[in-house]
Short mmCIF file of C-alpha atoms and ligand atoms in Angstrom, two decimals:
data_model
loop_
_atom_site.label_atom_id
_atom_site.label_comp_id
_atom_site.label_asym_id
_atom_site.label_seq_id
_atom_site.Cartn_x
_atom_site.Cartn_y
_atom_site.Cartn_z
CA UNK W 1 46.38 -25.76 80.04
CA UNK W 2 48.01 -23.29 77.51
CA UNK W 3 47.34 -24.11 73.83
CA UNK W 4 44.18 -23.24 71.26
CA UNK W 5 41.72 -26.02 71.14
CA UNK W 6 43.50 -27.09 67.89
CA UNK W 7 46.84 -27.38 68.96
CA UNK W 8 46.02 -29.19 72.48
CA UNK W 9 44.13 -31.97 69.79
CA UNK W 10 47.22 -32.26 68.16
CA UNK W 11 49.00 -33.03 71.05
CA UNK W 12 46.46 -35.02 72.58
CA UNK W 13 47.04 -37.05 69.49
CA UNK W 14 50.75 -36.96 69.01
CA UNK W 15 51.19 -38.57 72.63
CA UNK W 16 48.68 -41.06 72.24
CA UNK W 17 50.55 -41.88 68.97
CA UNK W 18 53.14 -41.86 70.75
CA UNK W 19 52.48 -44.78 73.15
CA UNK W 20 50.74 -46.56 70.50
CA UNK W 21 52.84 -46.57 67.76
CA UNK W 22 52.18 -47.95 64.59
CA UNK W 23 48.40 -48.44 65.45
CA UNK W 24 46.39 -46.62 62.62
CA UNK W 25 42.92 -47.32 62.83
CA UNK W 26 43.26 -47.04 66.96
CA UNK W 27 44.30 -43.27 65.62
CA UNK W 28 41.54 -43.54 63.23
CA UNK W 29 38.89 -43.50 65.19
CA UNK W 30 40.29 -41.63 68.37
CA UNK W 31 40.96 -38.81 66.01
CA UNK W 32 37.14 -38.98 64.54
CA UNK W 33 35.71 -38.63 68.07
CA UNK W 34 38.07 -36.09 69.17
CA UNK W 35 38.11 -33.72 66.01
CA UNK W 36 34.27 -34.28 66.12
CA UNK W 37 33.63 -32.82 69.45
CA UNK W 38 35.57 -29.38 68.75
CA UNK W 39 32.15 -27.98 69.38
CA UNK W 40 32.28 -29.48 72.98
CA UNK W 41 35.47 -28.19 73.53
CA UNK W 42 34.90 -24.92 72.69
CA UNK W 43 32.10 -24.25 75.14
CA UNK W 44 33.60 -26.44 78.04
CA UNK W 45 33.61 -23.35 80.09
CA UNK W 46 34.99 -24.63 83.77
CA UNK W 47 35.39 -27.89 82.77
CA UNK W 48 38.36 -29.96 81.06
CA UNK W 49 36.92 -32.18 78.39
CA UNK W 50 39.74 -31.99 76.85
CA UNK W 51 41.97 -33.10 79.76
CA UNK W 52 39.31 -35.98 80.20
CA UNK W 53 39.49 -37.10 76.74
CA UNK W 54 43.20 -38.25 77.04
CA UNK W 55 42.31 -39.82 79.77
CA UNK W 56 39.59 -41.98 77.94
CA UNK W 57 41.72 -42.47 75.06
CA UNK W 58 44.15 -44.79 77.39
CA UNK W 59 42.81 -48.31 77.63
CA UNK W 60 42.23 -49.38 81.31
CA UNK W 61 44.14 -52.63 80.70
CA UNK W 62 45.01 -54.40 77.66
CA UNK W 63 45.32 -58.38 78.03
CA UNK W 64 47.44 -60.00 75.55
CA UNK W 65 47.95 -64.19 75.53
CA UNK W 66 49.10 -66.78 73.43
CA UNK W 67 46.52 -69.17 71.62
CA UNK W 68 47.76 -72.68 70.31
CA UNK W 69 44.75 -74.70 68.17
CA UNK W 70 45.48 -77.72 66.02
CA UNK W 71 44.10 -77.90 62.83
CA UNK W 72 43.45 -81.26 60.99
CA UNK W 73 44.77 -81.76 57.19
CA UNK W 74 45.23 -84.90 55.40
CA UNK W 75 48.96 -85.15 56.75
CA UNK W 76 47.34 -84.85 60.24
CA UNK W 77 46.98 -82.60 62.81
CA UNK W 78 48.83 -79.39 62.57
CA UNK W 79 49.63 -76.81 65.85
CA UNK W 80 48.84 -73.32 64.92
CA UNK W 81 49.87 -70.41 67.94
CA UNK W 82 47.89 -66.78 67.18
CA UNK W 83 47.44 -63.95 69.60
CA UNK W 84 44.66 -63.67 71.69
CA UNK W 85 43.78 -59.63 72.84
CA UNK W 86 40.83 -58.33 75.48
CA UNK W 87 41.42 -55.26 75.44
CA UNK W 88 39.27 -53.87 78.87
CA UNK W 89 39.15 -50.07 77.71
CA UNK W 90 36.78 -48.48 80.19
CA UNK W 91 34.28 -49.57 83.35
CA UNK W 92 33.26 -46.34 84.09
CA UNK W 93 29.75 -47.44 83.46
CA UNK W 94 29.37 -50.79 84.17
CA UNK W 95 31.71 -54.50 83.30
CA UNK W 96 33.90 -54.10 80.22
CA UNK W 97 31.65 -54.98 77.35
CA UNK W 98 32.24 -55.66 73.65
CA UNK W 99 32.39 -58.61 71.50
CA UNK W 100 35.43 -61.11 70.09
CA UNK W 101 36.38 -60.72 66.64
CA UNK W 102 38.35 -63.54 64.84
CA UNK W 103 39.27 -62.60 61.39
CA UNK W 104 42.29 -62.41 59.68
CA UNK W 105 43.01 -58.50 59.74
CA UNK W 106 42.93 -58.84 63.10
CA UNK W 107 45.62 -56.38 65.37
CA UNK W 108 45.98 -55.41 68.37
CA UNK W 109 45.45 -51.83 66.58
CA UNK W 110 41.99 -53.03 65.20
CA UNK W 111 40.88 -54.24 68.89
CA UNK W 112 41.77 -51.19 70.84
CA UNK W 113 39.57 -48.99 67.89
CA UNK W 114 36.88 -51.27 68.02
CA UNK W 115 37.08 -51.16 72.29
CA UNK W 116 37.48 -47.38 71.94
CA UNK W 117 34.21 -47.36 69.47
CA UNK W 118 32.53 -49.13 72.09
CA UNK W 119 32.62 -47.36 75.30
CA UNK W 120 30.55 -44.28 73.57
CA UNK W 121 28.31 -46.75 72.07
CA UNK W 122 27.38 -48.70 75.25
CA UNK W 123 27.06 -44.66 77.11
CA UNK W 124 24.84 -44.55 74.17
CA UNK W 125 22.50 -47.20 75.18
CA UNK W 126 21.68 -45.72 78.81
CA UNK W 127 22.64 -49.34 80.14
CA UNK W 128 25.27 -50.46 82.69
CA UNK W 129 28.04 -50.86 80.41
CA UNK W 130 31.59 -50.46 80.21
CA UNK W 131 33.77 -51.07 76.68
CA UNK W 132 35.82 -53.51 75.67
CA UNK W 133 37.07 -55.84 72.73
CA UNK W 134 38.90 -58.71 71.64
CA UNK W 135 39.65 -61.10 69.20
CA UNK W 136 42.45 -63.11 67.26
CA UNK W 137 43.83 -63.92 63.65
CA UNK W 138 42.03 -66.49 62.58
CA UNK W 139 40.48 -67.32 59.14
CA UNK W 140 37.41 -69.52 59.43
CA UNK W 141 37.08 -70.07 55.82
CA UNK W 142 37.24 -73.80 54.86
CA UNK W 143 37.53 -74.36 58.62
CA UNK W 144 35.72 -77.75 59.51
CA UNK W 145 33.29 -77.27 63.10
CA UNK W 146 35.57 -79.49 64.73
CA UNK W 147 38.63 -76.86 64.04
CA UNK W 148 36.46 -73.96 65.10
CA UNK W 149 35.75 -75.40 68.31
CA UNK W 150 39.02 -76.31 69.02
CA UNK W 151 39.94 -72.22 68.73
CA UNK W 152 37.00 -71.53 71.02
CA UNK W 153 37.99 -73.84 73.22
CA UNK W 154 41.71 -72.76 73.34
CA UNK W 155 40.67 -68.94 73.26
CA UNK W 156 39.22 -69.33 75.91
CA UNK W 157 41.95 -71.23 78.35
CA UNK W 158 43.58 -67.89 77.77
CA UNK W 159 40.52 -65.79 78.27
CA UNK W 160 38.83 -67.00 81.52
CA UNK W 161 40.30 -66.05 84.09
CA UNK W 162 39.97 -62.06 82.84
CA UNK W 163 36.30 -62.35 82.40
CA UNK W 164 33.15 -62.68 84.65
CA UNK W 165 29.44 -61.86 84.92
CA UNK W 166 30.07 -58.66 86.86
CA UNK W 167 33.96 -57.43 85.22
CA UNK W 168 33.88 -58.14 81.44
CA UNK W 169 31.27 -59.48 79.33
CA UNK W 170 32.33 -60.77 75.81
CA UNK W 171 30.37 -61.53 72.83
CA UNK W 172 30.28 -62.25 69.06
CA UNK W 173 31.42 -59.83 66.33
CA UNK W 174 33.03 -60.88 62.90
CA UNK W 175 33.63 -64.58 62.60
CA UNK W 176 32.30 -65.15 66.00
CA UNK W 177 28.48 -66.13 66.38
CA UNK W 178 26.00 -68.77 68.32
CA UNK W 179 28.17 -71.61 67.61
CA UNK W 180 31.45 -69.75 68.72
CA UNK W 181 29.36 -68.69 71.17
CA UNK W 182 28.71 -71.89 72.48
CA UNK W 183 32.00 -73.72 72.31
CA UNK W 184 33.32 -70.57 74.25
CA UNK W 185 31.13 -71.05 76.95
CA UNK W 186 31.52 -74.71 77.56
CA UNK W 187 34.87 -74.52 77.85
CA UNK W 188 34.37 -71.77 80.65
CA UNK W 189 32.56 -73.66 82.61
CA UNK W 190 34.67 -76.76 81.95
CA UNK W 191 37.76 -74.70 83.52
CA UNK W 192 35.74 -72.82 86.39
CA UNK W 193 34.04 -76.06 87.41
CA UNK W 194 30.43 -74.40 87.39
CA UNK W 195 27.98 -72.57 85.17
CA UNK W 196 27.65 -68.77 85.15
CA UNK W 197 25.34 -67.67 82.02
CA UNK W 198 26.22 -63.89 82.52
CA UNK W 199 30.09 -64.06 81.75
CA UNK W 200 29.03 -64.31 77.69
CA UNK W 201 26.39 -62.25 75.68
CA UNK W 202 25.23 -64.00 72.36
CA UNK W 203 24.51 -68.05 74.08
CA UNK W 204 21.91 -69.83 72.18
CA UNK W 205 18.38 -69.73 73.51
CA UNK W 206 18.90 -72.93 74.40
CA UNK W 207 21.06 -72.31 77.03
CA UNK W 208 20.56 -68.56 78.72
CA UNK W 209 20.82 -66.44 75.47
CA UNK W 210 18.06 -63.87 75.19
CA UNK W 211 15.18 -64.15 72.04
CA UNK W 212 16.49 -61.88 69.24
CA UNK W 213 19.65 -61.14 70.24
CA UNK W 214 20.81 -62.50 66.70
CA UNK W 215 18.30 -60.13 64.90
CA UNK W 216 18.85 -57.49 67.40
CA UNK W 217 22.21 -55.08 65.24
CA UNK W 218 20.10 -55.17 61.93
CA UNK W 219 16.89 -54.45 63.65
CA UNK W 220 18.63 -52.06 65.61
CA UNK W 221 19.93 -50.24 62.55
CA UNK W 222 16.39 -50.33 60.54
CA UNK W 223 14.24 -48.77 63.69
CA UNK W 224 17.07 -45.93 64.45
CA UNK W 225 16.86 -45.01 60.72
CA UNK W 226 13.24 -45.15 61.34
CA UNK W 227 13.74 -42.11 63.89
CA UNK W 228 15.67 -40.25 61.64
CA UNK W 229 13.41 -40.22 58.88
CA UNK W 230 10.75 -39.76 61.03
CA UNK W 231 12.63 -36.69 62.41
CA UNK W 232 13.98 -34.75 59.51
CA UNK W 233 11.09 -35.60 57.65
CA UNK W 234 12.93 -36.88 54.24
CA UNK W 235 9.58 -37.61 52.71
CA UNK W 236 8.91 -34.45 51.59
CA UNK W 237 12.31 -34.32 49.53
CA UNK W 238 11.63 -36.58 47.47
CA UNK W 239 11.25 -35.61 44.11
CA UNK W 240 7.33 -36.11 42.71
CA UNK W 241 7.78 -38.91 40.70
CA UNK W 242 9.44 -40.86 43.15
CA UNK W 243 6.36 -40.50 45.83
CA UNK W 244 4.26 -42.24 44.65
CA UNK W 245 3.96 -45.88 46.40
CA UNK W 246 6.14 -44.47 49.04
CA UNK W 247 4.62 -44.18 52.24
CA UNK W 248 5.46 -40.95 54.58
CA UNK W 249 8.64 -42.14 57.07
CA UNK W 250 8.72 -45.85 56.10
CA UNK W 251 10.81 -47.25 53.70
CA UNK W 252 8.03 -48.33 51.24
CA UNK W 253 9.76 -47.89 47.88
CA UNK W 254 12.95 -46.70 48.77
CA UNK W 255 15.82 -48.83 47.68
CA UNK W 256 18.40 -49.72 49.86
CA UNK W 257 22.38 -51.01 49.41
CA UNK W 258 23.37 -53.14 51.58
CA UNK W 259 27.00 -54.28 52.27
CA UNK W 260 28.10 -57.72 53.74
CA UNK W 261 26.22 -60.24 54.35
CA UNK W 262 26.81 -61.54 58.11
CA UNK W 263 24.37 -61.01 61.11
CA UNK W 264 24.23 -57.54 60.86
CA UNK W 265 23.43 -57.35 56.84
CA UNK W 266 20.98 -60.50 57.04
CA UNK W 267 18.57 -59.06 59.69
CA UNK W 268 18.74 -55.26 58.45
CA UNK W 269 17.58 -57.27 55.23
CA UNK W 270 14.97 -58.75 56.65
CA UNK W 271 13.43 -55.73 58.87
CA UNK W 272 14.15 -53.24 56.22
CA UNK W 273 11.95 -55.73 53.53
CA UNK W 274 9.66 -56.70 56.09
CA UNK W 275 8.97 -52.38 55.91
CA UNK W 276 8.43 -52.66 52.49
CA UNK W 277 11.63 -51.29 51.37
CA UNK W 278 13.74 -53.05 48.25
CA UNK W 279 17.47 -54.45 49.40
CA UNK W 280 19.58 -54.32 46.17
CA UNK W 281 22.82 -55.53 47.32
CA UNK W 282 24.78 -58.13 49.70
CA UNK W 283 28.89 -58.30 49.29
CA UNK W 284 31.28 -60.40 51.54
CA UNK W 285 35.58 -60.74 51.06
CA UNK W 286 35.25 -61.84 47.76
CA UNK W 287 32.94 -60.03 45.79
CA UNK W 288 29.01 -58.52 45.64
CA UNK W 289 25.65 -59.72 44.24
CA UNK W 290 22.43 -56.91 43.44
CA UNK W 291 19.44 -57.16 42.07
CA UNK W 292 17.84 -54.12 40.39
CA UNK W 293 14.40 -54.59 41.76
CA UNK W 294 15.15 -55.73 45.12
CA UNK W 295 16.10 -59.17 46.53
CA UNK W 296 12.82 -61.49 46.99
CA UNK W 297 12.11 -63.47 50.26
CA UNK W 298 12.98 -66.58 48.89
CA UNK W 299 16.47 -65.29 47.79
CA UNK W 300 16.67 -63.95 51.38
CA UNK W 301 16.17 -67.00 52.76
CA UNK W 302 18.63 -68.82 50.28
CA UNK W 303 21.51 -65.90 51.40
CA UNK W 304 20.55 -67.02 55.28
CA UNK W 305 21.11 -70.35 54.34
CA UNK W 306 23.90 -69.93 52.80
CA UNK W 307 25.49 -68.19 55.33
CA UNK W 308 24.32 -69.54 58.20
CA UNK W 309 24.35 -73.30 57.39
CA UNK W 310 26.61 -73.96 54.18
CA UNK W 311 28.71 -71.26 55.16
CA UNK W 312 29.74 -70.34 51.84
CA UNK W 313 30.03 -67.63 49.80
CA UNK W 314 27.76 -64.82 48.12
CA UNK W 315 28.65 -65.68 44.76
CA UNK W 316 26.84 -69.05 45.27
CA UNK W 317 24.11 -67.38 45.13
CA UNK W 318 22.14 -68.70 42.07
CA UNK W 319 21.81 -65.78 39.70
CA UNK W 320 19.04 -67.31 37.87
CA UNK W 321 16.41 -64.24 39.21
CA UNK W 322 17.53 -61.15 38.04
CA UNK W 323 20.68 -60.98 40.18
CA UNK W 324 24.09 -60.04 38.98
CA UNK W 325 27.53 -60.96 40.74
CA UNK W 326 30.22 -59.09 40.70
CA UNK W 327 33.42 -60.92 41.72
CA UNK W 328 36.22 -58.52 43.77
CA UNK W 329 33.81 -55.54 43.61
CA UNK W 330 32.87 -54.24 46.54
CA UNK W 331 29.02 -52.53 46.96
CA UNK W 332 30.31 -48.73 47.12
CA UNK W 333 32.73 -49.44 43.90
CA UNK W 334 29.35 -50.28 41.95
CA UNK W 335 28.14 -46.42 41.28
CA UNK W 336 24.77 -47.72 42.12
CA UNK W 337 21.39 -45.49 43.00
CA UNK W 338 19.87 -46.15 46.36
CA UNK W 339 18.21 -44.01 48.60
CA UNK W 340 19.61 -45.59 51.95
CA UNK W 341 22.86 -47.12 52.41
CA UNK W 342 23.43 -49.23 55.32
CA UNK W 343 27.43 -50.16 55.46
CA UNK W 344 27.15 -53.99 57.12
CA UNK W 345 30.48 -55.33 56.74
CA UNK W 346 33.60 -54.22 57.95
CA UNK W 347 35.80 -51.01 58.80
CA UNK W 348 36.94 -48.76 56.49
CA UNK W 349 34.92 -50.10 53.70
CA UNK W 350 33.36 -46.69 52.56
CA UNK W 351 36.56 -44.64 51.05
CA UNK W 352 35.95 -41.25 49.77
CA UNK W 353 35.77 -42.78 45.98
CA UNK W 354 32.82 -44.85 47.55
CA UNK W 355 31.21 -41.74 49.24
CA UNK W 356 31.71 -40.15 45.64
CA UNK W 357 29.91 -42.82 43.90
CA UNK W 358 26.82 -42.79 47.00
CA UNK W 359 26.51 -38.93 46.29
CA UNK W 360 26.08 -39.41 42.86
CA UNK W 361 23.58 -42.38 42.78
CA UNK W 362 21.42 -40.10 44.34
CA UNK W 363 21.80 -41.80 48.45
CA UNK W 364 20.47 -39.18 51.07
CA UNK W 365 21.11 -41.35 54.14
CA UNK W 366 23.79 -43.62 55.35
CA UNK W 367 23.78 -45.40 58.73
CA UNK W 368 26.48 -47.36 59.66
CA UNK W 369 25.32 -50.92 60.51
CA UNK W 370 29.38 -51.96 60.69
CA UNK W 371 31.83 -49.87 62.87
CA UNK W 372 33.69 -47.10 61.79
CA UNK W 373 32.80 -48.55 57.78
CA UNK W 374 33.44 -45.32 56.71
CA UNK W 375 37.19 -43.49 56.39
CA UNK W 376 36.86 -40.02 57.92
CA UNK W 377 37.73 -38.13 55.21
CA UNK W 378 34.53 -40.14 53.55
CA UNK W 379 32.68 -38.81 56.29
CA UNK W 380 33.12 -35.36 56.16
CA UNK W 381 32.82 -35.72 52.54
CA UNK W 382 29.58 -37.42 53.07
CA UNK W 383 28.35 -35.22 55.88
CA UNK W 384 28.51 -32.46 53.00
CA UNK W 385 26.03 -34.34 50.63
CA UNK W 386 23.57 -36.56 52.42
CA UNK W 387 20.80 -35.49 54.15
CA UNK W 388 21.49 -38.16 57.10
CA UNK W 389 24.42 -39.76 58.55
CA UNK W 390 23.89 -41.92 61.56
CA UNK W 391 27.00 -42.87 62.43
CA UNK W 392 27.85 -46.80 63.56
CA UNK W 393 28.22 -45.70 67.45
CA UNK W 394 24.49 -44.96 67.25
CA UNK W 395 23.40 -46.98 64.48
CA UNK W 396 24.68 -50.29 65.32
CA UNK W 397 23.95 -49.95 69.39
CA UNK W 398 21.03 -52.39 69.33
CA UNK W 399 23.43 -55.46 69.17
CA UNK W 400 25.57 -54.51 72.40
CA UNK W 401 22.10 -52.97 73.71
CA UNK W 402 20.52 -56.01 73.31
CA UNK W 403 23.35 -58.26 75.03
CA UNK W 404 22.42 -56.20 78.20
CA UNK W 405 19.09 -57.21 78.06
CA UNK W 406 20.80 -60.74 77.91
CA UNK W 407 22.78 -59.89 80.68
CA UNK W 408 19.70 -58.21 82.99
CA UNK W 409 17.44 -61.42 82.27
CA UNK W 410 20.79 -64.10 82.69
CA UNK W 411 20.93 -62.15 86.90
CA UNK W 412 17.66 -61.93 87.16
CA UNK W 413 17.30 -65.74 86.25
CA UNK W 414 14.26 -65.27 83.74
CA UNK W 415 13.68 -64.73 80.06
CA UNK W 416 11.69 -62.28 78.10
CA UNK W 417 9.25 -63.26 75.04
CA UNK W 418 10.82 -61.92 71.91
CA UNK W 419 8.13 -58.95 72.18
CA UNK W 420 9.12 -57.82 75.33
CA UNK W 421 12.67 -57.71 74.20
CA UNK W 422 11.83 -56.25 70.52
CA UNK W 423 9.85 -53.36 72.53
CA UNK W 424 12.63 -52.69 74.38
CA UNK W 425 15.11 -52.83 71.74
CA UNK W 426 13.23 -50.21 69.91
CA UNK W 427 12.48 -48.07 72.65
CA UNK W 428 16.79 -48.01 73.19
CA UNK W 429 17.09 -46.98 69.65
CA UNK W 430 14.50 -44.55 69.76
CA UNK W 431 16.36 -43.47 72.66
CA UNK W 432 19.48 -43.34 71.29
CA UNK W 433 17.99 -40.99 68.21
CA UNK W 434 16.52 -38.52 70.76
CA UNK W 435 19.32 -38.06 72.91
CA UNK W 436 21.98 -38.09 69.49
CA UNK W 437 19.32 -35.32 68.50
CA UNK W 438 18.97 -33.54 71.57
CA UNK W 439 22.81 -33.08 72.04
CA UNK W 440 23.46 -31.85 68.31
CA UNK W 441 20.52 -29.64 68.51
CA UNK W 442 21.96 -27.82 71.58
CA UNK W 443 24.82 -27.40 69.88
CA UNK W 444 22.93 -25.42 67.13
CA UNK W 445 23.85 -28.21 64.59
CA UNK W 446 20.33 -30.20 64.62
CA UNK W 447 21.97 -31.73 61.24
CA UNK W 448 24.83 -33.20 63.30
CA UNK W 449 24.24 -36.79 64.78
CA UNK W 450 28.19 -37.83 64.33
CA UNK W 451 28.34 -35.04 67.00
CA UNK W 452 25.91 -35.46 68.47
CA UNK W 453 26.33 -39.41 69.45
CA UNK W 454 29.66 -38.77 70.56
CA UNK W 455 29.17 -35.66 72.32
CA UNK W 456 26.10 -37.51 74.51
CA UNK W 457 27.88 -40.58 74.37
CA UNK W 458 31.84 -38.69 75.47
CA UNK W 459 29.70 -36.73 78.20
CA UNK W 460 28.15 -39.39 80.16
CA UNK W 461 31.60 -41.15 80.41
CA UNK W 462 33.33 -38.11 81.44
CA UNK W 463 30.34 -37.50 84.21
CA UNK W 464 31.14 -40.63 85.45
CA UNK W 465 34.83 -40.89 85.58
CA UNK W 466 34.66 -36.97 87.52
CA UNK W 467 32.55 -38.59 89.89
CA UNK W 468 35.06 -41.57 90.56
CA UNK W 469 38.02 -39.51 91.16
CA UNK W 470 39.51 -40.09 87.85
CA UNK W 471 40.21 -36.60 86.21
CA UNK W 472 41.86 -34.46 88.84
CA UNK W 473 44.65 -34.41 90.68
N1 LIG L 1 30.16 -56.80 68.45
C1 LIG L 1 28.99 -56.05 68.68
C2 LIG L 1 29.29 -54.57 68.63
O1 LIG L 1 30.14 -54.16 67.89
C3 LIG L 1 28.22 -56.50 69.92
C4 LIG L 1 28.99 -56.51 71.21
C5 LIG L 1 28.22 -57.13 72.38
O2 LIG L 1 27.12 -57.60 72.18
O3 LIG L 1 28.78 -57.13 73.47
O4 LIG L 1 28.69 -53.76 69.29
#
């Protein structure tokens, strides 16, 4: 095809704008990957990666349905009617998986990024899975159980008959957990008639879920950073003063920001402290509490608490020990010192003003527990001044990884102690690392993991989809 490499990834992007239109963070983060693997695309010799990449960029289907839930207020029960979205992007590697998001912000724009984001992710993992997404506006805030379940519940009338063990897995994401979970799945097998434990990822322990999937994106996060300081060997950077206490490639001593403070914050937390490293920050929608020495286990436990079981806000927080609140501020705003940040909460939370204020607190690594947290334009900026960037396709695989494991032990009818799985789980991540690693290193740019997680991840899709027939006429 005629064209410089530049000018056939403007087009690429132009006519994918074009049949999207209007959908900027699907743009977003197709234009990260694709401007990314320029490195790829120069060497492609006899093959068309480029070719292949429009291809990829074009959902497989996208399913679209109307949701109706009632809500109950004191002048009785009130219909609401939302979208509902699966978007099934690609199966080259296995069933359409990705979890259900139901927030506010959400579009059909923000599920088609987030099922884009996730087919290089779940290549990433080296498991049979495809990548997919969905979700619906819905704010649980001052939602009672009852009127959460009733959304489930109707969700999933529109859902069902898309889904199954062995064509599209769902799961959790923002605002949906074990207890959406759960409703979810009784009403599927109230409206198939039977049960079938592999059509969801995320089910309580109690009934088919695997042992530490909750844990499993924050742990995930903690043992990949792990590998990279392992790898590049940031110990010795450190200046002297700061050394001392802090053990060689563990995060004894360092001090870490953490934003949000859902599944993904709470367990990073907990792995990251349980390493001896000091967590100085938590944020959610409405505003951020830190601590200067490092949160304490008891105030970890309150935050889990509160989150989990009063479902309430950060700022509830007591402040009595040494914490501070800061109402509409979020964590990057702050122009606080770390070492480590580890973006937990949403997309696009990390502007460049944020990556500004990292650089100059002194952060050397960033790994996105969220996906895409950071803008692009904060990435490159950030690429420039941090000595590692794992970006969120790598970083935050050990949740999706993790529901596979769900999915393996939910055929094979059996269920693994939470050491098994926690073995495994690190052994992906460390997997993940090498083969982020491997890729940017034969690329000359050893530095490189945004590269080099989307070039491994973008390869084994394309490998696939040759062998299927897909990319030739
Ligand atoms: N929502 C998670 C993610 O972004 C997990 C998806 C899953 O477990 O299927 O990867």
């Amino acid at each position: 095809m005629a064209g410089t490499i530049e000018e056939r990834i403007e087009e690429i992007l132009r006519a994918l704008k074009g049949r999207h239109p209007g959908q900027e963070e699907f743009m977003q983060a197709v234009e990260e990957v694709l401007v990314s693997l320029k490195p790829l695309f120069e060497n492609q010799g006899e093959e068309d990666y480029l070719g292949a990449f429009s291809v990829i960029a074009e959902p497989e289907r996208v399913i679209k349905f109307r949701v109706q839930y009632p809500t109950f207020g004191p002048e009785g029960a009130e219909l609401h009617t939302t979208t509902g979205y699966r978007v099934q992007f690609n199966s080259a590697l296995g069933p359409y998986k990705g979890g259900l998001r139901f927030h506010p912000s959400v579009s059909e724009s923000i599920i088609k990024f987030l099922g884009f984001e996730q087919i290089f992710k779940n290549a990433l993992t080296n498991l049979p899975i495809g990548g997919g997404k969905g979700g619906c506006v819905f704010d649980p805030k001052g939602k009672s159980d009852s009127e959460v379940r009733m959304l489930c519940e109707h969700f999933m009338k529109g859902l069902y008959r898309h889904i199954g063990p062995n064509l599209d897995v769902p799961a959790g994401d923002i605002g949906v957990g074990g207890r959406e979970i759960g409703y979810m799945y009784g009403e599927y097998v109230r409206l198939k008639g039977q049960p079938d434990m592999g059509v969801l990822t995320g089910k309580s322990t109690d009934f088919g879920g695997s042992k530490l999937r909750p844990e499993a994106t924050g742990y995930g996060l903690v043992y990949i950073t792990l590998e990279a300081l392992k790898k590049y060997n940031h110990y010795r950077y450190l200046p002297e003063e700061r050394r001392a206490g802090v053990a060689e490639n563990c995060f004894k001593g360092l001090k870490v920001l953490i934003s949000g403070s859902g599944n993904v914050a709470q367990f990073a937390a907990q792995k990251v402290m349980e390493l001896g490293g000091q967590v100085c920050s938590f944020s959610d929608s409405t505003g951020t509490i830190t601590s200067t020495e490092g949160f304490s286990e008891d105030q970890l436990k309150e935050l889990f608490h509160l989150k989990n079981v009063k479902r309430g806000r950060v700022s509830e927080m007591s402040t009595a020990e040494g914490l501070e609140y800061h109402a509409g501020k979020s964590v990057w705003e702050l122009g606080l010192n770390c070492d480590i940040a580890l973006p937990s909460a949403t997309q696009n939370e990390i502007t460049l003003e944020g990556a500004k204020n990292l650089a100059a607190g002194g952060c050397w690594c960033v790994a996105e527990g969220a996906n895409m947290p950071t803008t692009n334009e904060a990435v490159d900026y950030l690429k420039t001044k941090v000595d590692i960037y794992i970006p969120a396709k790598a970083a935050n695989a050990g949740g999706v990884a993790t529901s596979a494991l769900e999915m393996a032990q939910n055929s094979a009818r059996l269920f693994w102690s939470s050491e098994e799985v926690d073995e495994k789980l690190n052994g992906i991540m460390t997997n993940i690392f090498a083969t982020a690693y491997k890729t940017a290193q034969e690329f000359d740019r050893p530095w490189d993991l945004q590269f080099g997680a989307n070039a491994a991840g973008f390869l084994k899709v394309y490998k696939a989809y040759k062998a299927m027939g897909y990319l030739k006429f």
